[in-house]
Amino acid sequence: LPAPIEQLQDNQNDNDSLRGARLTALATHFEDNIETCDADQIAEMFTSYKDSDNDLYCTFVDSFARCIKGMLFKCKNRTHIEILEFILRRKNKNWVHDVAVANLIYHIPVNFCSTIFPPFTDLALDRLLEFELSSNDKLVEASLNTLKHFSSYENIENMIMRIIKSDWHNESDVERRFILLSELAILFPKNKLFLQFIPFAYESLLIYENVATLCNIYAFLSSIEFDE
């Protein structure tokens, strides 16, 4: 039998393993009873995990990711928004936590969330573009998947402007940015916003020698349509 909601209240004196199991059960309770449970009560129960660390913080973000879409539709208060903003603004200690945040963003309906929480799009894009420059391949992959899922005709201009203004400080940054631009150019064919990167692409071909960098620049150039 599932545990009653009272048994899922956090006890910060318990060890992280027990707290994590309770948190996972809380997310399951919400998913299983989404039509009848008190969504605001469950959102409030998540708050005691905000200052957790290590594996427990990952469990907190992963469990919240399972609930956030339903909470956006069901909650009357703003506790869930406060938790979301906290997670998006927190500077994490390691890439594992960052992967959890990228996966959280993946689960959020962008347009609907932005109407309730207007800073969401900019906060999420800034974090994802930061993650995409990571030296960790798993984080890069997670951020790329979420950026592609996140992108739409409504926000592609915002995304492109943020890419332009973001870090292009070294060859690694350049390589990863052209990986992203190649993917986006395929998703949004004939979008003239990508043409502004052509001069920089040709300049980078002259500057850099790393095969991976050059391949990703050529991939970008082959994915956009030039004016005839």
mmCIF file with all atom_site columns, C-alpha atoms in Angstrom:
data_model
loop_
_atom_site.group_PDB
_atom_site.id
_atom_site.type_symbol
_atom_site.label_atom_id
_atom_site.label_alt_id
_atom_site.label_comp_id
_atom_site.label_asym_id
_atom_site.label_entity_id
_atom_site.label_seq_id
_atom_site.pdbx_PDB_ins_code
_atom_site.Cartn_x
_atom_site.Cartn_y
_atom_site.Cartn_z
_atom_site.occupancy
_atom_site.B_iso_or_equiv
_atom_site.pdbx_formal_charge
_atom_site.auth_seq_id
_atom_site.auth_comp_id
_atom_site.auth_asym_id
_atom_site.auth_atom_id
_atom_site.pdbx_PDB_model_num
ATOM 1   C CA . LEU A 1 1   ? 0.000  0.000  0.000   1.00 0.00 ? 1   LEU A CA 1
ATOM 2   C CA . PRO A 1 2   ? 1.274  3.525  -0.724  1.00 0.00 ? 2   PRO A CA 1
ATOM 3   C CA . ALA A 1 3   ? 2.349  5.570  2.262   1.00 0.00 ? 3   ALA A CA 1
ATOM 4   C CA . PRO A 1 4   ? -0.150 8.197  3.453   1.00 0.00 ? 4   PRO A CA 1
ATOM 5   C CA . ILE A 1 5   ? 0.965  11.761 2.783   1.00 0.00 ? 5   ILE A CA 1
ATOM 6   C CA . GLU A 1 6   ? 1.733  12.384 6.466   1.00 0.00 ? 6   GLU A CA 1
ATOM 7   C CA . GLN A 1 7   ? 4.426  9.701  6.400   1.00 0.00 ? 7   GLN A CA 1
ATOM 8   C CA . LEU A 1 8   ? 6.163  11.483 3.535   1.00 0.00 ? 8   LEU A CA 1
ATOM 9   C CA . GLN A 1 9   ? 6.945  14.615 5.540   1.00 0.00 ? 9   GLN A CA 1
ATOM 10  C CA . ASP A 1 10  ? 10.683 15.286 5.586   1.00 0.00 ? 10  ASP A CA 1
ATOM 11  C CA . ASN A 1 11  ? 12.724 14.784 8.732   1.00 0.00 ? 11  ASN A CA 1
ATOM 12  C CA . GLN A 1 12  ? 16.080 16.527 8.383   1.00 0.00 ? 12  GLN A CA 1
ATOM 13  C CA . ASN A 1 13  ? 17.515 14.398 11.197  1.00 0.00 ? 13  ASN A CA 1
ATOM 14  C CA . ASP A 1 14  ? 17.225 11.282 9.046   1.00 0.00 ? 14  ASP A CA 1
ATOM 15  C CA . ASN A 1 15  ? 20.092 10.131 6.851   1.00 0.00 ? 15  ASN A CA 1
ATOM 16  C CA . ASP A 1 16  ? 20.177 11.173 3.188   1.00 0.00 ? 16  ASP A CA 1
ATOM 17  C CA . SER A 1 17  ? 19.257 7.708  1.950   1.00 0.00 ? 17  SER A CA 1
ATOM 18  C CA . LEU A 1 18  ? 15.998 7.661  3.913   1.00 0.00 ? 18  LEU A CA 1
ATOM 19  C CA . ARG A 1 19  ? 15.205 11.268 3.009   1.00 0.00 ? 19  ARG A CA 1
ATOM 20  C CA . GLY A 1 20  ? 15.828 10.500 -0.660  1.00 0.00 ? 20  GLY A CA 1
ATOM 21  C CA . ALA A 1 21  ? 13.519 7.477  -0.584  1.00 0.00 ? 21  ALA A CA 1
ATOM 22  C CA . ARG A 1 22  ? 10.830 9.589  1.057   1.00 0.00 ? 22  ARG A CA 1
ATOM 23  C CA . LEU A 1 23  ? 11.275 12.308 -1.569  1.00 0.00 ? 23  LEU A CA 1
ATOM 24  C CA . THR A 1 24  ? 10.978 9.816  -4.419  1.00 0.00 ? 24  THR A CA 1
ATOM 25  C CA . ALA A 1 25  ? 7.821  8.430  -2.814  1.00 0.00 ? 25  ALA A CA 1
ATOM 26  C CA . LEU A 1 26  ? 6.445  11.978 -2.558  1.00 0.00 ? 26  LEU A CA 1
ATOM 27  C CA . ALA A 1 27  ? 6.874  12.496 -6.308  1.00 0.00 ? 27  ALA A CA 1
ATOM 28  C CA . THR A 1 28  ? 5.208  9.133  -6.966  1.00 0.00 ? 28  THR A CA 1
ATOM 29  C CA . HIS A 1 29  ? 2.314  10.101 -4.673  1.00 0.00 ? 29  HIS A CA 1
ATOM 30  C CA . PHE A 1 30  ? 1.816  13.310 -6.653  1.00 0.00 ? 30  PHE A CA 1
ATOM 31  C CA . GLU A 1 31  ? 1.905  11.507 -10.009 1.00 0.00 ? 31  GLU A CA 1
ATOM 32  C CA . ASP A 1 32  ? -0.512 8.813  -8.837  1.00 0.00 ? 32  ASP A CA 1
ATOM 33  C CA . ASN A 1 33  ? -2.969 11.241 -7.237  1.00 0.00 ? 33  ASN A CA 1
ATOM 34  C CA . ILE A 1 34  ? -2.589 14.324 -9.396  1.00 0.00 ? 34  ILE A CA 1
ATOM 35  C CA . GLU A 1 35  ? -6.341 14.859 -9.784  1.00 0.00 ? 35  GLU A CA 1
ATOM 36  C CA . THR A 1 36  ? -7.172 14.574 -6.090  1.00 0.00 ? 36  THR A CA 1
ATOM 37  C CA . CYS A 1 37  ? -4.086 15.579 -4.078  1.00 0.00 ? 37  CYS A CA 1
ATOM 38  C CA . ASP A 1 38  ? -3.334 19.016 -2.671  1.00 0.00 ? 38  ASP A CA 1
ATOM 39  C CA . ALA A 1 39  ? -0.641 20.173 -5.104  1.00 0.00 ? 39  ALA A CA 1
ATOM 40  C CA . ASP A 1 40  ? 0.248  23.185 -2.971  1.00 0.00 ? 40  ASP A CA 1
ATOM 41  C CA . GLN A 1 41  ? 0.793  20.974 0.073   1.00 0.00 ? 41  GLN A CA 1
ATOM 42  C CA . ILE A 1 42  ? 3.158  18.740 -1.878  1.00 0.00 ? 42  ILE A CA 1
ATOM 43  C CA . ALA A 1 43  ? 5.033  21.726 -3.288  1.00 0.00 ? 43  ALA A CA 1
ATOM 44  C CA . GLU A 1 44  ? 5.474  22.983 0.270   1.00 0.00 ? 44  GLU A CA 1
ATOM 45  C CA . MET A 1 45  ? 6.848  19.570 1.296   1.00 0.00 ? 45  MET A CA 1
ATOM 46  C CA . PHE A 1 46  ? 9.570  19.916 -1.353  1.00 0.00 ? 46  PHE A CA 1
ATOM 47  C CA . THR A 1 47  ? 10.906 23.127 0.200   1.00 0.00 ? 47  THR A CA 1
ATOM 48  C CA . SER A 1 48  ? 12.721 21.436 3.082   1.00 0.00 ? 48  SER A CA 1
ATOM 49  C CA . TYR A 1 49  ? 15.061 19.762 0.560   1.00 0.00 ? 49  TYR A CA 1
ATOM 50  C CA . LYS A 1 50  ? 16.285 23.003 -1.061  1.00 0.00 ? 50  LYS A CA 1
ATOM 51  C CA . ASP A 1 51  ? 19.441 23.150 1.037   1.00 0.00 ? 51  ASP A CA 1
ATOM 52  C CA . SER A 1 52  ? 20.335 19.485 0.578   1.00 0.00 ? 52  SER A CA 1
ATOM 53  C CA . ASP A 1 53  ? 23.586 18.440 -1.072  1.00 0.00 ? 53  ASP A CA 1
ATOM 54  C CA . ASN A 1 54  ? 25.296 15.695 -3.067  1.00 0.00 ? 54  ASN A CA 1
ATOM 55  C CA . ASP A 1 55  ? 23.053 12.786 -4.137  1.00 0.00 ? 55  ASP A CA 1
ATOM 56  C CA . LEU A 1 56  ? 20.094 14.073 -2.133  1.00 0.00 ? 56  LEU A CA 1
ATOM 57  C CA . TYR A 1 57  ? 20.076 17.340 -4.069  1.00 0.00 ? 57  TYR A CA 1
ATOM 58  C CA . CYS A 1 58  ? 19.993 15.364 -7.334  1.00 0.00 ? 58  CYS A CA 1
ATOM 59  C CA . THR A 1 59  ? 17.060 13.357 -6.006  1.00 0.00 ? 59  THR A CA 1
ATOM 60  C CA . PHE A 1 60  ? 15.366 16.642 -5.054  1.00 0.00 ? 60  PHE A CA 1
ATOM 61  C CA . VAL A 1 61  ? 15.746 18.081 -8.573  1.00 0.00 ? 61  VAL A CA 1
ATOM 62  C CA . ASP A 1 62  ? 14.851 14.788 -10.293 1.00 0.00 ? 62  ASP A CA 1
ATOM 63  C CA . SER A 1 63  ? 11.747 14.354 -8.129  1.00 0.00 ? 63  SER A CA 1
ATOM 64  C CA . PHE A 1 64  ? 10.684 17.954 -8.651  1.00 0.00 ? 64  PHE A CA 1
ATOM 65  C CA . ALA A 1 65  ? 11.107 17.446 -12.412 1.00 0.00 ? 65  ALA A CA 1
ATOM 66  C CA . ARG A 1 66  ? 8.520  14.654 -12.224 1.00 0.00 ? 66  ARG A CA 1
ATOM 67  C CA . CYS A 1 67  ? 6.051  17.039 -10.590 1.00 0.00 ? 67  CYS A CA 1
ATOM 68  C CA . ILE A 1 68  ? 6.641  20.493 -12.043 1.00 0.00 ? 68  ILE A CA 1
ATOM 69  C CA . LYS A 1 69  ? 4.414  20.181 -15.120 1.00 0.00 ? 69  LYS A CA 1
ATOM 70  C CA . GLY A 1 70  ? 1.466  19.006 -13.035 1.00 0.00 ? 70  GLY A CA 1
ATOM 71  C CA . MET A 1 71  ? 2.147  21.649 -10.395 1.00 0.00 ? 71  MET A CA 1
ATOM 72  C CA . LEU A 1 72  ? 2.101  24.407 -13.009 1.00 0.00 ? 72  LEU A CA 1
ATOM 73  C CA . PHE A 1 73  ? -1.473 23.418 -13.824 1.00 0.00 ? 73  PHE A CA 1
ATOM 74  C CA . LYS A 1 74  ? -2.671 22.447 -10.336 1.00 0.00 ? 74  LYS A CA 1
ATOM 75  C CA . CYS A 1 75  ? -1.019 24.762 -7.793  1.00 0.00 ? 75  CYS A CA 1
ATOM 76  C CA . LYS A 1 76  ? -2.834 27.896 -6.658  1.00 0.00 ? 76  LYS A CA 1
ATOM 77  C CA . ASN A 1 77  ? 0.051  29.322 -4.633  1.00 0.00 ? 77  ASN A CA 1
ATOM 78  C CA . ARG A 1 78  ? 3.547  30.113 -5.911  1.00 0.00 ? 78  ARG A CA 1
ATOM 79  C CA . THR A 1 79  ? 5.701  27.783 -3.817  1.00 0.00 ? 79  THR A CA 1
ATOM 80  C CA . HIS A 1 80  ? 6.473  25.618 -6.853  1.00 0.00 ? 80  HIS A CA 1
ATOM 81  C CA . ILE A 1 81  ? 7.580  28.732 -8.791  1.00 0.00 ? 81  ILE A CA 1
ATOM 82  C CA . GLU A 1 82  ? 9.838  29.770 -5.913  1.00 0.00 ? 82  GLU A CA 1
ATOM 83  C CA . ILE A 1 83  ? 11.426 26.300 -5.912  1.00 0.00 ? 83  ILE A CA 1
ATOM 84  C CA . LEU A 1 84  ? 11.892 26.413 -9.682  1.00 0.00 ? 84  LEU A CA 1
ATOM 85  C CA . GLU A 1 85  ? 13.532 29.832 -9.534  1.00 0.00 ? 85  GLU A CA 1
ATOM 86  C CA . PHE A 1 86  ? 15.782 28.682 -6.697  1.00 0.00 ? 86  PHE A CA 1
ATOM 87  C CA . ILE A 1 87  ? 16.976 25.674 -8.728  1.00 0.00 ? 87  ILE A CA 1
ATOM 88  C CA . LEU A 1 88  ? 17.559 27.737 -11.881 1.00 0.00 ? 88  LEU A CA 1
ATOM 89  C CA . ARG A 1 89  ? 19.577 30.401 -10.042 1.00 0.00 ? 89  ARG A CA 1
ATOM 90  C CA . ARG A 1 90  ? 21.635 28.109 -7.804  1.00 0.00 ? 90  ARG A CA 1
ATOM 91  C CA . LYS A 1 91  ? 25.258 27.639 -8.824  1.00 0.00 ? 91  LYS A CA 1
ATOM 92  C CA . ASN A 1 92  ? 25.830 23.919 -8.513  1.00 0.00 ? 92  ASN A CA 1
ATOM 93  C CA . LYS A 1 93  ? 28.926 22.203 -7.192  1.00 0.00 ? 93  LYS A CA 1
ATOM 94  C CA . ASN A 1 94  ? 29.286 19.615 -9.941  1.00 0.00 ? 94  ASN A CA 1
ATOM 95  C CA . TRP A 1 95  ? 28.154 18.575 -13.399 1.00 0.00 ? 95  TRP A CA 1
ATOM 96  C CA . VAL A 1 96  ? 25.830 15.860 -12.059 1.00 0.00 ? 96  VAL A CA 1
ATOM 97  C CA . HIS A 1 97  ? 23.646 18.524 -10.447 1.00 0.00 ? 97  HIS A CA 1
ATOM 98  C CA . ASP A 1 98  ? 23.766 20.534 -13.683 1.00 0.00 ? 98  ASP A CA 1
ATOM 99  C CA . VAL A 1 99  ? 22.564 17.514 -15.692 1.00 0.00 ? 99  VAL A CA 1
ATOM 100 C CA . ALA A 1 100 ? 19.635 17.209 -13.288 1.00 0.00 ? 100 ALA A CA 1
ATOM 101 C CA . VAL A 1 101 ? 18.763 20.868 -13.898 1.00 0.00 ? 101 VAL A CA 1
ATOM 102 C CA . ALA A 1 102 ? 18.978 20.452 -17.690 1.00 0.00 ? 102 ALA A CA 1
ATOM 103 C CA . ASN A 1 103 ? 16.644 17.461 -17.457 1.00 0.00 ? 103 ASN A CA 1
ATOM 104 C CA . LEU A 1 104 ? 14.261 19.432 -15.229 1.00 0.00 ? 104 LEU A CA 1
ATOM 105 C CA . ILE A 1 105 ? 14.001 22.199 -17.822 1.00 0.00 ? 105 ILE A CA 1
ATOM 106 C CA . TYR A 1 106 ? 13.232 19.547 -20.464 1.00 0.00 ? 106 TYR A CA 1
ATOM 107 C CA . HIS A 1 107 ? 10.039 18.604 -18.592 1.00 0.00 ? 107 HIS A CA 1
ATOM 108 C CA . ILE A 1 108 ? 8.636  22.142 -18.418 1.00 0.00 ? 108 ILE A CA 1
ATOM 109 C CA . PRO A 1 109 ? 6.088  23.457 -20.957 1.00 0.00 ? 109 PRO A CA 1
ATOM 110 C CA . VAL A 1 110 ? 7.957  26.598 -21.964 1.00 0.00 ? 110 VAL A CA 1
ATOM 111 C CA . ASN A 1 111 ? 5.173  28.912 -23.118 1.00 0.00 ? 111 ASN A CA 1
ATOM 112 C CA . PHE A 1 112 ? 2.784  28.033 -20.307 1.00 0.00 ? 112 PHE A CA 1
ATOM 113 C CA . CYS A 1 113 ? 5.463  28.367 -17.636 1.00 0.00 ? 113 CYS A CA 1
ATOM 114 C CA . SER A 1 114 ? 6.556  31.729 -19.051 1.00 0.00 ? 114 SER A CA 1
ATOM 115 C CA . THR A 1 115 ? 3.043  33.136 -18.704 1.00 0.00 ? 115 THR A CA 1
ATOM 116 C CA . ILE A 1 116 ? 3.038  32.238 -15.001 1.00 0.00 ? 116 ILE A CA 1
ATOM 117 C CA . PHE A 1 117 ? 6.716  32.966 -14.397 1.00 0.00 ? 117 PHE A CA 1
ATOM 118 C CA . PRO A 1 118 ? 7.941  35.491 -17.028 1.00 0.00 ? 118 PRO A CA 1
ATOM 119 C CA . PRO A 1 119 ? 11.697 35.226 -16.191 1.00 0.00 ? 119 PRO A CA 1
ATOM 120 C CA . PHE A 1 120 ? 11.659 31.488 -16.919 1.00 0.00 ? 120 PHE A CA 1
ATOM 121 C CA . THR A 1 121 ? 12.736 31.571 -20.578 1.00 0.00 ? 121 THR A CA 1
ATOM 122 C CA . ASP A 1 122 ? 15.753 33.815 -20.001 1.00 0.00 ? 122 ASP A CA 1
ATOM 123 C CA . LEU A 1 123 ? 16.840 32.011 -16.821 1.00 0.00 ? 123 LEU A CA 1
ATOM 124 C CA . ALA A 1 124 ? 16.568 28.605 -18.461 1.00 0.00 ? 124 ALA A CA 1
ATOM 125 C CA . LEU A 1 125 ? 18.369 29.659 -21.635 1.00 0.00 ? 125 LEU A CA 1
ATOM 126 C CA . ASP A 1 126 ? 21.231 31.230 -19.701 1.00 0.00 ? 126 ASP A CA 1
ATOM 127 C CA . ARG A 1 127 ? 21.783 28.060 -17.676 1.00 0.00 ? 127 ARG A CA 1
ATOM 128 C CA . LEU A 1 128 ? 21.524 25.747 -20.690 1.00 0.00 ? 128 LEU A CA 1
ATOM 129 C CA . LEU A 1 129 ? 23.934 27.837 -22.758 1.00 0.00 ? 129 LEU A CA 1
ATOM 130 C CA . GLU A 1 130 ? 26.334 27.812 -19.821 1.00 0.00 ? 130 GLU A CA 1
ATOM 131 C CA . PHE A 1 131 ? 26.034 24.020 -19.532 1.00 0.00 ? 131 PHE A CA 1
ATOM 132 C CA . GLU A 1 132 ? 26.612 23.575 -23.266 1.00 0.00 ? 132 GLU A CA 1
ATOM 133 C CA . LEU A 1 133 ? 30.169 24.893 -22.872 1.00 0.00 ? 133 LEU A CA 1
ATOM 134 C CA . SER A 1 134 ? 31.034 22.289 -20.248 1.00 0.00 ? 134 SER A CA 1
ATOM 135 C CA . SER A 1 135 ? 34.048 20.037 -20.650 1.00 0.00 ? 135 SER A CA 1
ATOM 136 C CA . ASN A 1 136 ? 31.812 17.142 -19.552 1.00 0.00 ? 136 ASN A CA 1
ATOM 137 C CA . ASP A 1 137 ? 30.274 15.338 -22.518 1.00 0.00 ? 137 ASP A CA 1
ATOM 138 C CA . LYS A 1 138 ? 27.235 14.085 -20.572 1.00 0.00 ? 138 LYS A CA 1
ATOM 139 C CA . LEU A 1 139 ? 26.328 17.620 -19.541 1.00 0.00 ? 139 LEU A CA 1
ATOM 140 C CA . VAL A 1 140 ? 26.829 18.897 -23.085 1.00 0.00 ? 140 VAL A CA 1
ATOM 141 C CA . GLU A 1 141 ? 24.556 16.146 -24.415 1.00 0.00 ? 141 GLU A CA 1
ATOM 142 C CA . ALA A 1 142 ? 21.854 16.867 -21.799 1.00 0.00 ? 142 ALA A CA 1
ATOM 143 C CA . SER A 1 143 ? 21.966 20.602 -22.491 1.00 0.00 ? 143 SER A CA 1
ATOM 144 C CA . LEU A 1 144 ? 21.845 20.103 -26.278 1.00 0.00 ? 144 LEU A CA 1
ATOM 145 C CA . ASN A 1 145 ? 18.839 17.794 -26.008 1.00 0.00 ? 145 ASN A CA 1
ATOM 146 C CA . THR A 1 146 ? 17.004 20.266 -23.797 1.00 0.00 ? 146 THR A CA 1
ATOM 147 C CA . LEU A 1 147 ? 17.919 23.291 -25.932 1.00 0.00 ? 147 LEU A CA 1
ATOM 148 C CA . LYS A 1 148 ? 16.523 21.560 -29.033 1.00 0.00 ? 148 LYS A CA 1
ATOM 149 C CA . HIS A 1 149 ? 13.387 20.556 -27.140 1.00 0.00 ? 149 HIS A CA 1
ATOM 150 C CA . PHE A 1 150 ? 13.097 24.059 -25.641 1.00 0.00 ? 150 PHE A CA 1
ATOM 151 C CA . SER A 1 151 ? 13.476 25.918 -28.933 1.00 0.00 ? 151 SER A CA 1
ATOM 152 C CA . SER A 1 152 ? 10.469 27.165 -30.873 1.00 0.00 ? 152 SER A CA 1
ATOM 153 C CA . TYR A 1 153 ? 9.591  29.760 -33.482 1.00 0.00 ? 153 TYR A CA 1
ATOM 154 C CA . GLU A 1 154 ? 8.514  31.974 -30.562 1.00 0.00 ? 154 GLU A CA 1
ATOM 155 C CA . ASN A 1 155 ? 11.911 31.942 -28.824 1.00 0.00 ? 155 ASN A CA 1
ATOM 156 C CA . ILE A 1 156 ? 14.503 31.154 -31.512 1.00 0.00 ? 156 ILE A CA 1
ATOM 157 C CA . GLU A 1 157 ? 15.412 34.830 -31.975 1.00 0.00 ? 157 GLU A CA 1
ATOM 158 C CA . ASN A 1 158 ? 15.973 35.203 -28.226 1.00 0.00 ? 158 ASN A CA 1
ATOM 159 C CA . MET A 1 159 ? 18.087 32.046 -28.262 1.00 0.00 ? 159 MET A CA 1
ATOM 160 C CA . ILE A 1 160 ? 20.215 33.216 -31.205 1.00 0.00 ? 160 ILE A CA 1
ATOM 161 C CA . MET A 1 161 ? 20.801 36.636 -29.619 1.00 0.00 ? 161 MET A CA 1
ATOM 162 C CA . ARG A 1 162 ? 21.956 34.961 -26.420 1.00 0.00 ? 162 ARG A CA 1
ATOM 163 C CA . ILE A 1 163 ? 24.299 32.668 -28.341 1.00 0.00 ? 163 ILE A CA 1
ATOM 164 C CA . ILE A 1 164 ? 25.848 35.699 -30.054 1.00 0.00 ? 164 ILE A CA 1
ATOM 165 C CA . LYS A 1 165 ? 26.412 37.447 -26.725 1.00 0.00 ? 165 LYS A CA 1
ATOM 166 C CA . SER A 1 166 ? 27.675 34.328 -24.936 1.00 0.00 ? 166 SER A CA 1
ATOM 167 C CA . ASP A 1 167 ? 31.226 33.042 -24.510 1.00 0.00 ? 167 ASP A CA 1
ATOM 168 C CA . TRP A 1 168 ? 33.286 32.424 -27.664 1.00 0.00 ? 168 TRP A CA 1
ATOM 169 C CA . HIS A 1 169 ? 36.570 32.827 -25.801 1.00 0.00 ? 169 HIS A CA 1
ATOM 170 C CA . ASN A 1 170 ? 38.482 29.787 -26.991 1.00 0.00 ? 170 ASN A CA 1
ATOM 171 C CA . GLU A 1 171 ? 38.434 26.976 -29.512 1.00 0.00 ? 171 GLU A CA 1
ATOM 172 C CA . SER A 1 172 ? 36.456 24.664 -27.248 1.00 0.00 ? 172 SER A CA 1
ATOM 173 C CA . ASP A 1 173 ? 33.705 27.293 -26.891 1.00 0.00 ? 173 ASP A CA 1
ATOM 174 C CA . VAL A 1 174 ? 33.648 27.841 -30.639 1.00 0.00 ? 174 VAL A CA 1
ATOM 175 C CA . GLU A 1 175 ? 33.367 24.106 -31.337 1.00 0.00 ? 175 GLU A CA 1
ATOM 176 C CA . ARG A 1 176 ? 30.471 23.630 -28.917 1.00 0.00 ? 176 ARG A CA 1
ATOM 177 C CA . ARG A 1 177 ? 28.605 26.701 -30.142 1.00 0.00 ? 177 ARG A CA 1
ATOM 178 C CA . PHE A 1 178 ? 28.760 25.466 -33.737 1.00 0.00 ? 178 PHE A CA 1
ATOM 179 C CA . ILE A 1 179 ? 27.502 22.049 -32.615 1.00 0.00 ? 179 ILE A CA 1
ATOM 180 C CA . LEU A 1 180 ? 24.456 23.815 -31.181 1.00 0.00 ? 180 LEU A CA 1
ATOM 181 C CA . LEU A 1 181 ? 24.013 26.120 -34.172 1.00 0.00 ? 181 LEU A CA 1
ATOM 182 C CA . SER A 1 182 ? 24.134 23.157 -36.569 1.00 0.00 ? 182 SER A CA 1
ATOM 183 C CA . GLU A 1 183 ? 21.352 21.415 -34.655 1.00 0.00 ? 183 GLU A CA 1
ATOM 184 C CA . LEU A 1 184 ? 19.219 24.567 -34.500 1.00 0.00 ? 184 LEU A CA 1
ATOM 185 C CA . ALA A 1 185 ? 19.737 25.403 -38.172 1.00 0.00 ? 185 ALA A CA 1
ATOM 186 C CA . ILE A 1 186 ? 18.339 21.983 -39.084 1.00 0.00 ? 186 ILE A CA 1
ATOM 187 C CA . LEU A 1 187 ? 15.311 22.550 -36.836 1.00 0.00 ? 187 LEU A CA 1
ATOM 188 C CA . PHE A 1 188 ? 14.665 26.024 -38.253 1.00 0.00 ? 188 PHE A CA 1
ATOM 189 C CA . PRO A 1 189 ? 15.502 25.873 -41.966 1.00 0.00 ? 189 PRO A CA 1
ATOM 190 C CA . LYS A 1 190 ? 15.690 29.084 -44.014 1.00 0.00 ? 190 LYS A CA 1
ATOM 191 C CA . ASN A 1 191 ? 15.873 31.193 -40.861 1.00 0.00 ? 191 ASN A CA 1
ATOM 192 C CA . LYS A 1 192 ? 17.985 34.214 -41.804 1.00 0.00 ? 192 LYS A CA 1
ATOM 193 C CA . LEU A 1 193 ? 19.157 34.690 -38.205 1.00 0.00 ? 193 LEU A CA 1
ATOM 194 C CA . PHE A 1 194 ? 21.774 31.994 -38.783 1.00 0.00 ? 194 PHE A CA 1
ATOM 195 C CA . LEU A 1 195 ? 23.353 33.895 -41.685 1.00 0.00 ? 195 LEU A CA 1
ATOM 196 C CA . GLN A 1 196 ? 25.026 36.322 -39.295 1.00 0.00 ? 196 GLN A CA 1
ATOM 197 C CA . PHE A 1 197 ? 27.295 33.494 -38.097 1.00 0.00 ? 197 PHE A CA 1
ATOM 198 C CA . ILE A 1 198 ? 28.733 32.830 -41.572 1.00 0.00 ? 198 ILE A CA 1
ATOM 199 C CA . PRO A 1 199 ? 31.566 35.413 -41.404 1.00 0.00 ? 199 PRO A CA 1
ATOM 200 C CA . PHE A 1 200 ? 32.594 34.131 -37.992 1.00 0.00 ? 200 PHE A CA 1
ATOM 201 C CA . ALA A 1 201 ? 32.493 30.548 -39.268 1.00 0.00 ? 201 ALA A CA 1
ATOM 202 C CA . TYR A 1 202 ? 34.881 31.368 -42.136 1.00 0.00 ? 202 TYR A CA 1
ATOM 203 C CA . GLU A 1 203 ? 37.142 33.347 -39.814 1.00 0.00 ? 203 GLU A CA 1
ATOM 204 C CA . SER A 1 204 ? 37.257 30.391 -37.410 1.00 0.00 ? 204 SER A CA 1
ATOM 205 C CA . LEU A 1 205 ? 38.204 28.052 -40.254 1.00 0.00 ? 205 LEU A CA 1
ATOM 206 C CA . LEU A 1 206 ? 41.318 30.169 -40.767 1.00 0.00 ? 206 LEU A CA 1
ATOM 207 C CA . ILE A 1 207 ? 42.208 30.380 -37.074 1.00 0.00 ? 207 ILE A CA 1
ATOM 208 C CA . TYR A 1 208 ? 41.647 26.866 -35.745 1.00 0.00 ? 208 TYR A CA 1
ATOM 209 C CA . GLU A 1 209 ? 43.198 23.537 -36.726 1.00 0.00 ? 209 GLU A CA 1
ATOM 210 C CA . ASN A 1 210 ? 41.463 20.976 -34.487 1.00 0.00 ? 210 ASN A CA 1
ATOM 211 C CA . VAL A 1 211 ? 39.643 18.457 -36.670 1.00 0.00 ? 211 VAL A CA 1
ATOM 212 C CA . ALA A 1 212 ? 36.561 18.315 -34.415 1.00 0.00 ? 212 ALA A CA 1
ATOM 213 C CA . THR A 1 213 ? 36.219 22.096 -34.450 1.00 0.00 ? 213 THR A CA 1
ATOM 214 C CA . LEU A 1 214 ? 36.560 22.276 -38.230 1.00 0.00 ? 214 LEU A CA 1
ATOM 215 C CA . CYS A 1 215 ? 34.073 19.429 -38.740 1.00 0.00 ? 215 CYS A CA 1
ATOM 216 C CA . ASN A 1 216 ? 31.456 21.183 -36.617 1.00 0.00 ? 216 ASN A CA 1
ATOM 217 C CA . ILE A 1 217 ? 31.956 24.480 -38.437 1.00 0.00 ? 217 ILE A CA 1
ATOM 218 C CA . TYR A 1 218 ? 31.553 22.720 -41.809 1.00 0.00 ? 218 TYR A CA 1
ATOM 219 C CA . ALA A 1 219 ? 28.473 20.935 -40.441 1.00 0.00 ? 219 ALA A CA 1
ATOM 220 C CA . PHE A 1 220 ? 26.967 24.302 -39.557 1.00 0.00 ? 220 PHE A CA 1
ATOM 221 C CA . LEU A 1 221 ? 27.755 25.821 -42.959 1.00 0.00 ? 221 LEU A CA 1
ATOM 222 C CA . SER A 1 222 ? 26.224 22.819 -44.722 1.00 0.00 ? 222 SER A CA 1
ATOM 223 C CA . SER A 1 223 ? 23.051 23.024 -42.619 1.00 0.00 ? 223 SER A CA 1
ATOM 224 C CA . ILE A 1 224 ? 22.113 26.599 -43.538 1.00 0.00 ? 224 ILE A CA 1
ATOM 225 C CA . GLU A 1 225 ? 20.767 27.865 -46.827 1.00 0.00 ? 225 GLU A CA 1
ATOM 226 C CA . PHE A 1 226 ? 22.631 30.655 -48.552 1.00 0.00 ? 226 PHE A CA 1
ATOM 227 C CA . ASP A 1 227 ? 20.940 33.337 -50.596 1.00 0.00 ? 227 ASP A CA 1
ATOM 228 C CA . GLU A 1 228 ? 21.325 32.617 -54.263 1.00 0.00 ? 228 GLU A CA 1
#
